[in-house]
N, CA and C atoms as an extended XYZ file, in Angstrom:
315
Properties=species:S:1:pos:R:3:atomname:S:1:resname:S:1:resid:I:1 pbc="F F F"
N       113.049      123.116       92.199 N   MET     1
C       114.372      122.506       92.142 CA  MET     1
C       114.791      122.185       93.580 C   MET     1
N       115.095      120.927       93.833 N   ALA     2
C       115.481      120.491       95.175 CA  ALA     2
C       117.003      120.414       95.286 C   ALA     2
N       117.547      121.175       96.224 N   PHE     3
C       118.985      121.149       96.458 CA  PHE     3
C       119.288      120.211       97.619 C   PHE     3
N       120.389      119.463       97.483 N   VAL     4
C       120.819      118.507       98.495 CA  VAL     4
C       122.247      118.840       98.907 C   VAL     4
N       122.516      118.800      100.217 N   ARG     5
C       123.883      119.021      100.698 CA  ARG     5
C       124.741      117.830      100.278 C   ARG     5
N       125.865      118.116       99.636 N   VAL     6
C       126.741      117.034       99.189 CA  VAL     6
C       128.048      116.959       99.961 C   VAL     6
N       128.516      118.108      100.478 N   CYS     7
C       129.755      118.111      101.259 CA  CYS     7
C       129.969      119.501      101.837 C   CYS     7
N       131.009      119.630      102.614 N   GLY     8
C       131.423      120.930      103.111 CA  GLY     8
C       132.378      121.571      102.119 C   GLY     8
N       132.353      122.883      102.031 N   LEU     9
C       133.232      123.594      101.113 CA  LEU     9
C       134.696      123.254      101.371 C   LEU     9
N       135.057      123.079      102.640 N   GLY    10
C       136.427      122.739      103.003 CA  GLY    10
C       136.873      121.359      102.540 C   GLY    10
N       135.924      120.515      102.129 N   GLU    11
C       136.259      119.177      101.639 CA  GLU    11
C       136.687      119.183      100.180 C   GLU    11
N       136.518      120.315       99.504 N   LEU    12
C       136.882      120.411       98.090 CA  LEU    12
C       138.218      121.118       97.938 C   LEU    12
N       139.190      120.399       97.376 N   GLU    13
C       140.502      120.999       97.089 CA  GLU    13
C       140.438      121.742       95.776 C   GLU    13
N       141.064      122.886       95.712 N   GLU    14
C       141.117      123.676       94.489 CA  GLU    14
C       141.662      122.823       93.338 C   GLU    14
N       140.882      122.727       92.250 N   GLY    15
C       141.327      122.037       91.043 CA  GLY    15
C       141.336      120.523       91.113 C   GLY    15
N       140.790      119.941       92.181 N   THR    16
C       140.757      118.484       92.311 CA  THR    16
C       139.310      118.003       92.331 C   THR    16
N       138.870      117.296       91.280 N   PRO    17
C       137.490      116.831       91.232 CA  PRO    17
C       137.170      115.842       92.353 C   PRO    17
N       135.925      115.898       92.824 N   LYS    18
C       135.444      114.974       93.848 CA  LYS    18
C       134.166      114.331       93.321 C   LYS    18
N       134.146      113.010       93.262 N   ARG    19
C       132.961      112.287       92.780 CA  ARG    19
C       131.986      112.059       93.931 C   ARG    19
N       130.716      112.356       93.651 N   VAL    20
C       129.627      112.074       94.585 CA  VAL    20
C       128.489      111.466       93.779 C   VAL    20
N       127.539      110.867       94.466 N   GLU    21
C       126.367      110.322       93.790 CA  GLU    21
C       125.124      110.939       94.418 C   GLU    21
N       124.245      111.482       93.578 N   LEU    22
C       123.017      112.119       94.041 CA  LEU    22
C       121.825      111.490       93.332 C   LEU    22
N       120.965      110.866       94.091 N   ASP    23
C       119.780      110.210       93.516 CA  ASP    23
C       120.150      109.301       92.355 C   ASP    23
N       121.251      108.572       92.495 N   GLY    24
C       121.690      107.648       91.452 CA  GLY    24
C       122.447      108.290       90.310 C   GLY    24
N       122.684      109.601       90.391 N   THR    25
C       123.403      110.326       89.342 CA  THR    25
C       124.834      110.580       89.781 C   THR    25
N       125.825      110.098       89.006 N   PRO    26
C       127.220      110.388       89.349 CA  PRO    26
C       127.563      111.836       88.984 C   PRO    26
N       128.116      112.549       89.950 N   VAL    27
C       128.418      113.971       89.774 CA  VAL    27
C       129.862      114.225       90.171 C   VAL    27
N       130.538      115.043       89.383 N   SER    28
C       131.879      115.490       89.718 CA  SER    28
C       131.785      116.934       90.204 C   SER    28
N       132.233      117.168       91.438 N   LEU    29
C       132.280      118.521       91.997 CA  LEU    29
C       133.676      119.067       91.813 C   LEU    29
N       133.767      120.311       91.364 N   VAL    30
C       135.072      120.918       91.138 CA  VAL    30
C       135.059      122.334       91.705 C   VAL    30
N       136.047      122.606       92.542 N   ARG    31
C       136.256      123.959       93.068 CA  ARG    31
C       137.415      124.561       92.293 C   ARG    31
N       137.130      125.629       91.537 N   THR    32
C       138.162      126.276       90.741 CA  THR    32
C       137.750      127.706       90.441 C   THR    32
N       138.724      128.577       90.303 N   GLU    33
C       138.516      129.974       89.948 CA  GLU    33
C       137.482      130.652       90.849 C   GLU    33
N       137.485      130.281       92.146 N   GLY    34
C       136.607      130.911       93.117 CA  GLY    34
C       135.168      130.438       93.102 C   GLY    34
N       134.872      129.401       92.347 N   GLU    35
C       133.512      128.869       92.262 CA  GLU    35
C       133.522      127.360       92.445 C   GLU    35
N       132.324      126.807       92.668 N   VAL    36
C       132.160      125.361       92.721 CA  VAL    36
C       131.208      124.975       91.595 C   VAL    36
N       131.603      123.970       90.842 N   PHE    37
C       130.815      123.502       89.705 CA  PHE    37
C       130.419      122.048       89.927 C   PHE    37
N       129.274      121.674       89.367 N   ALA    38
C       128.814      120.288       89.409 CA  ALA    38
C       128.500      119.870       87.974 C   ALA    38
N       129.149      118.795       87.542 N   ILE    39
C       128.992      118.303       86.174 CA  ILE    39
C       128.808      116.795       86.248 C   ILE    39
N       128.014      116.254       85.327 N   ASN    40
C       127.834      114.806       85.309 CA  ASN    40
C       129.205      114.149       85.186 C   ASN    40
N       129.418      113.110       85.968 N   ASP    41
C       130.751      112.506       86.059 CA  ASP    41
C       131.075      111.539       84.928 C   ASP    41
N       130.165      111.312       83.999 N   ILE    42
C       130.410      110.330       82.935 CA  ILE    42
C       130.661      111.039       81.610 C   ILE    42
N       131.820      110.766       81.023 N   CYS    43
C       132.189      111.336       79.728 CA  CYS    43
C       131.169      110.899       78.674 C   CYS    43
N       130.727      111.843       77.842 N   SER    44
C       129.735      111.532       76.809 CA  SER    44
C       130.325      110.727       75.659 C   SER    44
N       131.617      110.630       75.593 N   HIS    45
C       132.265      109.881       74.515 CA  HIS    45
C       132.611      108.455       74.914 C   HIS    45
N       133.178      108.284       76.111 N   ALA    46
C       133.749      106.978       76.440 CA  ALA    46
C       133.172      106.314       77.683 C   ALA    46
N       132.171      106.925       78.329 N   ASN    47
C       131.539      106.315       79.494 CA  ASN    47
C       132.529      106.007       80.616 C   ASN    47
N       133.432      106.951       80.879 N   VAL    48
C       134.375      106.820       81.992 CA  VAL    48
C       134.220      108.034       82.913 C   VAL    48
N       134.751      107.930       84.130 N   SER    49
C       134.603      108.955       85.149 CA  SER    49
C       135.450      110.194       84.857 C   SER    49
N       134.781      111.344       84.752 N   LEU    50
C       135.504      112.601       84.545 CA  LEU    50
C       136.260      113.038       85.787 C   LEU    50
N       135.802      112.596       86.962 N   SER    51
C       136.456      113.033       88.198 CA  SER    51
C       137.876      112.487       88.341 C   SER    51
N       138.252      111.582       87.471 N   GLU    52
C       139.623      111.072       87.471 CA  GLU    52
C       140.540      111.890       86.564 C   GLU    52
N       139.969      112.920       85.921 N   GLY    53
C       140.735      113.735       84.987 CA  GLY    53
C       141.319      114.978       85.618 C   GLY    53
N       141.977      115.771       84.804 N   GLU    54
C       142.638      117.010       85.222 CA  GLU    54
C       141.705      118.198       85.020 C   GLU    54
N       141.883      119.229       85.852 N   VAL    55
C       141.108      120.463       85.738 CA  VAL    55
C       142.066      121.597       85.420 C   VAL    55
N       141.681      122.401       84.407 N   GLU    56
C       142.483      123.572       84.049 CA  GLU    56
C       141.588      124.567       83.318 C   GLU    56
N       141.686      125.839       83.707 N   ASP    57
C       140.941      126.914       83.042 CA  ASP    57
C       139.449      126.618       82.926 C   ASP    57
N       138.817      126.194       83.999 N   CYS    58
C       137.380      125.925       84.052 CA  CYS    58
C       136.956      124.806       83.094 C   CYS    58
N       137.894      123.909       82.811 N   MET    59
C       137.641      122.743       81.966 CA  MET    59
C       138.063      121.490       82.731 C   MET    59
N       137.340      120.383       82.490 N   ILE    60
C       137.740      119.100       83.049 CA  ILE    60
C       138.032      118.169       81.882 C   ILE    60
N       139.165      117.489       81.948 N   GLU    61
C       139.604      116.634       80.853 CA  GLU    61
C       139.355      115.163       81.178 C   GLU    61
N       138.785      114.456       80.224 N   CYS    62
C       138.614      113.015       80.363 CA  CYS    62
C       139.987      112.363       80.243 C   CYS    62
N       140.319      111.545       81.217 N   TRP    63
C       141.653      110.939       81.266 CA  TRP    63
C       141.867      109.900       80.172 C   TRP    63
N       140.805      109.347       79.589 N   LEU    64
C       140.969      108.256       78.632 CA  LEU    64
C       141.351      108.723       77.231 C   LEU    64
N       140.614      109.691       76.680 N   HIS    65
C       140.879      110.118       75.310 CA  HIS    65
C       141.180      111.602       75.183 C   HIS    65
N       141.168      112.343       76.301 N   GLY    66
C       141.592      113.735       76.267 CA  GLY    66
C       140.528      114.766       75.929 C   GLY    66
N       139.268      114.368       75.791 N   SER    67
C       138.228      115.377       75.567 CA  SER    67
C       138.095      116.239       76.817 C   SER    67
N       137.914      117.532       76.618 N   SER    68
C       137.712      118.443       77.746 CA  SER    68
C       136.309      119.016       77.687 C   SER    68
N       135.718      119.221       78.868 N   PHE    69
C       134.365      119.744       78.969 CA  PHE    69
C       134.368      121.009       79.815 C   PHE    69
N       133.615      122.016       79.364 N   ASP    70
C       133.488      123.268       80.093 CA  ASP    70
C       132.663      123.015       81.355 C   ASP    70
N       133.196      123.372       82.510 N   LEU    71
C       132.505      123.134       83.766 CA  LEU    71
C       131.240      123.981       83.904 C   LEU    71
N       131.166      125.081       83.158 N   ARG    72
C       129.992      125.963       83.233 CA  ARG    72
C       128.852      125.486       82.349 C   ARG    72
N       129.179      124.888       81.196 N   THR    73
C       128.142      124.542       80.210 CA  THR    73
C       128.058      123.052       79.906 C   THR    73
N       129.124      122.305       80.186 N   GLY    74
C       129.166      120.888       79.850 CA  GLY    74
C       129.576      120.610       78.415 C   GLY    74
N       129.780      121.660       77.626 N   LYS    75
C       130.112      121.476       76.210 CA  LYS    75
C       131.560      121.011       76.048 C   LYS    75
N       131.783      120.058       75.116 N   PRO    76
C       133.153      119.613       74.851 CA  PRO    76
C       133.895      120.674       74.043 C   PRO    76
N       135.203      120.750       74.260 N   SER    77
C       136.002      121.738       73.532 CA  SER    77
C       136.576      121.173       72.246 C   SER    77
N       136.481      119.874       72.063 N   GLY    78
C       137.001      119.271       70.844 CA  GLY    78
C       136.836      117.766       70.859 C   GLY    78
N       137.248      117.158       69.791 N   LEU    79
C       137.109      115.712       69.625 CA  LEU    79
C       137.978      114.951       70.610 C   LEU    79
N       137.647      113.708       70.921 N   PRO    80
C       136.643      112.904       70.240 CA  PRO    80
C       135.217      113.118       70.734 C   PRO    80
N       134.996      113.771       71.862 N   ALA    81
C       133.626      113.998       72.338 CA  ALA    81
C       132.931      115.040       71.467 C   ALA    81
N       131.670      114.801       71.168 N   THR    82
C       130.885      115.746       70.384 CA  THR    82
C       129.616      116.174       71.117 C   THR    82
N       129.220      115.437       72.154 N   ARG    83
C       128.011      115.749       72.914 CA  ARG    83
C       128.372      116.324       74.280 C   ARG    83
N       127.620      117.325       74.725 N   PRO    84
C       127.869      117.877       76.063 CA  PRO    84
C       127.440      116.897       77.148 C   PRO    84
N       127.903      117.140       78.364 N   VAL    85
C       127.442      116.396       79.535 CA  VAL    85
C       126.630      117.376       80.389 C   VAL    85
N       125.649      116.879       81.133 N   PRO    86
C       124.829      117.775       81.950 CA  PRO    86
C       125.636      118.468       83.043 C   PRO    86
N       125.265      119.712       83.316 N   VAL    87
C       125.795      120.454       84.459 CA  VAL    87
C       124.620      120.730       85.388 C   VAL    87
N       124.923      120.933       86.665 N   TYR    88
C       123.877      121.075       87.668 CA  TYR    88
C       124.085      122.346       88.484 C   TYR    88
N       122.981      122.967       88.922 N   PRO    89
C       123.084      124.168       89.744 CA  PRO    89
C       123.723      123.866       91.102 C   PRO    89
N       124.552      124.808       91.561 N   VAL    90
C       125.240      124.683       92.854 CA  VAL    90
C       124.913      125.915       93.688 C   VAL    90
N       124.656      125.701       94.977 N   LYS    91
C       124.495      126.806       95.927 CA  LYS    91
C       125.453      126.562       97.087 C   LYS    91
N       126.022      127.645       97.597 N   ILE    92
C       126.857      127.572       98.788 CA  ILE    92
C       126.094      128.266       99.905 C   ILE    92
N       125.859      127.548      100.987 N   GLU    93
C       125.199      128.130      102.163 CA  GLU    93
C       126.115      127.907      103.351 C   GLU    93
N       126.759      128.987      103.783 N   GLY    94
C       127.750      128.858      104.847 CA  GLY    94
C       128.913      128.026      104.334 C   GLY    94
N       129.162      126.867      104.977 N   ASP    95
C       130.212      125.951      104.528 CA  ASP    95
C       129.630      124.765      103.767 C   ASP    95
N       128.325      124.787      103.497 N   ASP    96
C       127.678      123.662      102.830 CA  ASP    96
C       127.604      123.870      101.324 C   ASP    96
N       127.943      122.815      100.576 N   VAL    97
C       127.799      122.807       99.125 CA  VAL    97
C       126.532      122.020       98.815 C   VAL    97
N       125.588      122.677       98.137 N   LEU    98
C       124.329      122.055       97.772 CA  LEU    98
C       124.216      121.977       96.256 C   LEU    98
N       123.683      120.861       95.761 N   VAL    99
C       123.558      120.637       94.323 CA  VAL    99
C       122.147      120.125       94.047 C   VAL    99
N       121.614      120.508       92.895 N   SER   100
C       120.324      119.988       92.452 CA  SER   100
C       120.517      119.216       91.155 C   SER   100
N       120.095      117.948       91.145 N   VAL   101
C       120.146      117.157       89.918 CA  VAL   101
C       118.737      116.891       89.399 C   VAL   101
N       117.727      117.474       90.041 N   THR   102
C       116.347      117.295       89.601 CA  THR   102
C       115.969      118.379       88.596 C   THR   102
N       115.086      118.021       87.706 N   GLN   103
C       114.596      118.963       86.697 CA  GLN   103
C       113.284      119.562       87.173 C   GLN   103
N       113.084      120.842       86.875 N   GLU   104
C       111.804      121.462       87.197 CA  GLU   104
C       110.768      120.977       86.202 C   GLU   104
N       109.547      120.829       86.655 N   SER   105
C       108.461      120.361       85.761 CA  SER   105
C       107.896      121.506       84.975 C   SER   105
Protein backbone atom coordinates (compact mmCIF):
# COMPACT_ATOMS: atom_id res chain seq x y z
CA MET A 1 0.00 0.00 0.00
CA ALA A 2 1.56 3.29 -1.12
CA PHE A 3 0.86 6.32 1.05
CA VAL A 4 1.09 9.83 -0.40
CA ARG A 5 1.36 13.10 1.52
CA VAL A 6 -1.77 15.13 0.81
CA CYS A 7 -1.48 18.07 3.21
CA GLY A 8 -0.35 19.23 6.61
CA LEU A 9 -2.50 18.40 9.62
CA GLY A 10 -2.80 22.13 10.34
CA GLU A 11 -4.46 22.63 6.94
CA LEU A 12 -7.51 20.63 8.04
CA GLU A 13 -10.17 22.49 10.01
CA GLU A 14 -12.17 20.45 12.48
CA GLY A 15 -15.42 19.32 10.81
CA THR A 16 -14.70 20.99 7.46
CA PRO A 17 -14.13 18.64 4.51
CA LYS A 18 -11.20 19.33 2.18
CA ARG A 19 -11.23 17.96 -1.38
CA VAL A 20 -7.99 16.60 -2.83
CA GLU A 21 -7.21 14.45 -5.84
CA LEU A 22 -4.89 11.44 -5.61
CA ASP A 23 -3.93 9.52 -8.73
CA GLY A 24 -7.11 10.76 -10.41
CA THR A 25 -9.30 9.80 -7.44
CA PRO A 26 -11.32 12.57 -5.78
CA VAL A 27 -10.98 12.29 -2.00
CA SER A 28 -12.61 14.21 0.82
CA LEU A 29 -10.41 14.59 3.91
CA VAL A 30 -12.19 15.22 7.18
CA ARG A 31 -10.70 15.99 10.58
CA THR A 32 -13.23 15.18 13.29
CA GLU A 33 -13.42 13.56 16.72
CA GLY A 34 -9.62 13.56 17.02
CA GLU A 35 -9.03 11.61 13.80
CA VAL A 36 -8.54 12.24 10.10
CA PHE A 37 -10.64 10.30 7.62
CA ALA A 38 -10.38 9.92 3.85
CA ILE A 39 -13.50 9.02 1.87
CA ASN A 40 -14.21 9.05 -1.85
CA ASP A 41 -15.56 12.50 -2.64
CA ILE A 42 -18.34 11.36 -5.00
CA CYS A 43 -21.76 10.48 -3.59
CA SER A 44 -22.83 6.97 -4.68
CA HIS A 45 -26.37 8.19 -5.29
CA ALA A 46 -26.08 11.48 -7.14
CA ASN A 47 -22.49 11.83 -8.43
CA VAL A 48 -21.86 15.10 -6.58
CA SER A 49 -19.00 16.20 -4.30
CA LEU A 50 -19.34 15.10 -0.68
CA SER A 51 -16.75 17.67 0.40
CA GLU A 52 -19.39 20.35 -0.10
CA GLY A 53 -21.57 18.74 2.58
CA GLU A 54 -21.82 18.99 6.36
CA VAL A 55 -19.96 16.81 8.88
CA GLU A 56 -21.55 15.66 12.13
CA ASP A 57 -20.96 12.67 14.43
CA CYS A 58 -18.40 11.01 12.12
CA MET A 59 -20.82 11.28 9.18
CA ILE A 60 -20.62 13.37 6.02
CA GLU A 61 -23.87 14.47 4.40
CA CYS A 62 -24.38 14.89 0.67
CA TRP A 63 -25.63 18.42 0.14
CA LEU A 64 -27.91 17.50 -2.78
CA HIS A 65 -30.28 14.85 -1.39
CA GLY A 66 -29.23 14.50 2.25
CA SER A 67 -27.72 11.01 2.27
CA SER A 68 -25.10 10.65 4.99
CA PHE A 69 -22.07 8.37 4.86
CA ASP A 70 -20.05 6.99 7.77
CA LEU A 71 -16.52 8.37 7.52
CA ARG A 72 -15.11 5.13 8.98
CA THR A 73 -16.87 2.64 6.68
CA GLY A 74 -18.36 4.61 3.78
CA LYS A 75 -21.77 3.04 4.42
CA PRO A 76 -24.85 5.24 3.91
CA SER A 77 -27.09 5.76 6.92
CA GLY A 78 -30.28 5.95 4.90
CA LEU A 79 -31.97 6.74 1.63
CA PRO A 80 -31.71 7.83 -1.06
CA ALA A 81 -28.17 6.37 -1.17
CA THR A 82 -28.01 2.59 -0.90
CA ARG A 83 -24.38 1.89 -1.90
CA PRO A 84 -21.32 2.72 0.21
CA VAL A 85 -18.49 4.92 -1.03
CA PRO A 86 -14.85 3.82 -0.69
CA VAL A 87 -12.82 4.88 2.34
CA TYR A 88 -9.04 5.02 2.35
CA PRO A 89 -6.35 4.40 4.97
CA VAL A 90 -4.85 7.51 6.59
CA LYS A 91 -1.54 7.85 8.44
CA ILE A 92 -0.30 10.88 10.35
CA GLU A 93 3.47 11.33 10.43
CA GLY A 94 4.45 14.42 12.37
CA ASP A 95 2.36 17.18 10.75
CA ASP A 96 1.91 15.26 7.48
CA VAL A 97 -1.37 13.62 6.47
CA LEU A 98 -0.76 10.61 4.22
CA VAL A 99 -3.45 8.68 2.34
CA SER A 100 -3.38 5.51 0.25
CA VAL A 101 -5.87 5.07 -2.59
CA THR A 102 -4.08 2.06 -4.08
CA GLN A 103 -5.24 -1.49 -3.54
CA GLU A 104 -2.89 -4.23 -2.42
CA SER A 105 -2.49 -7.06 -4.93
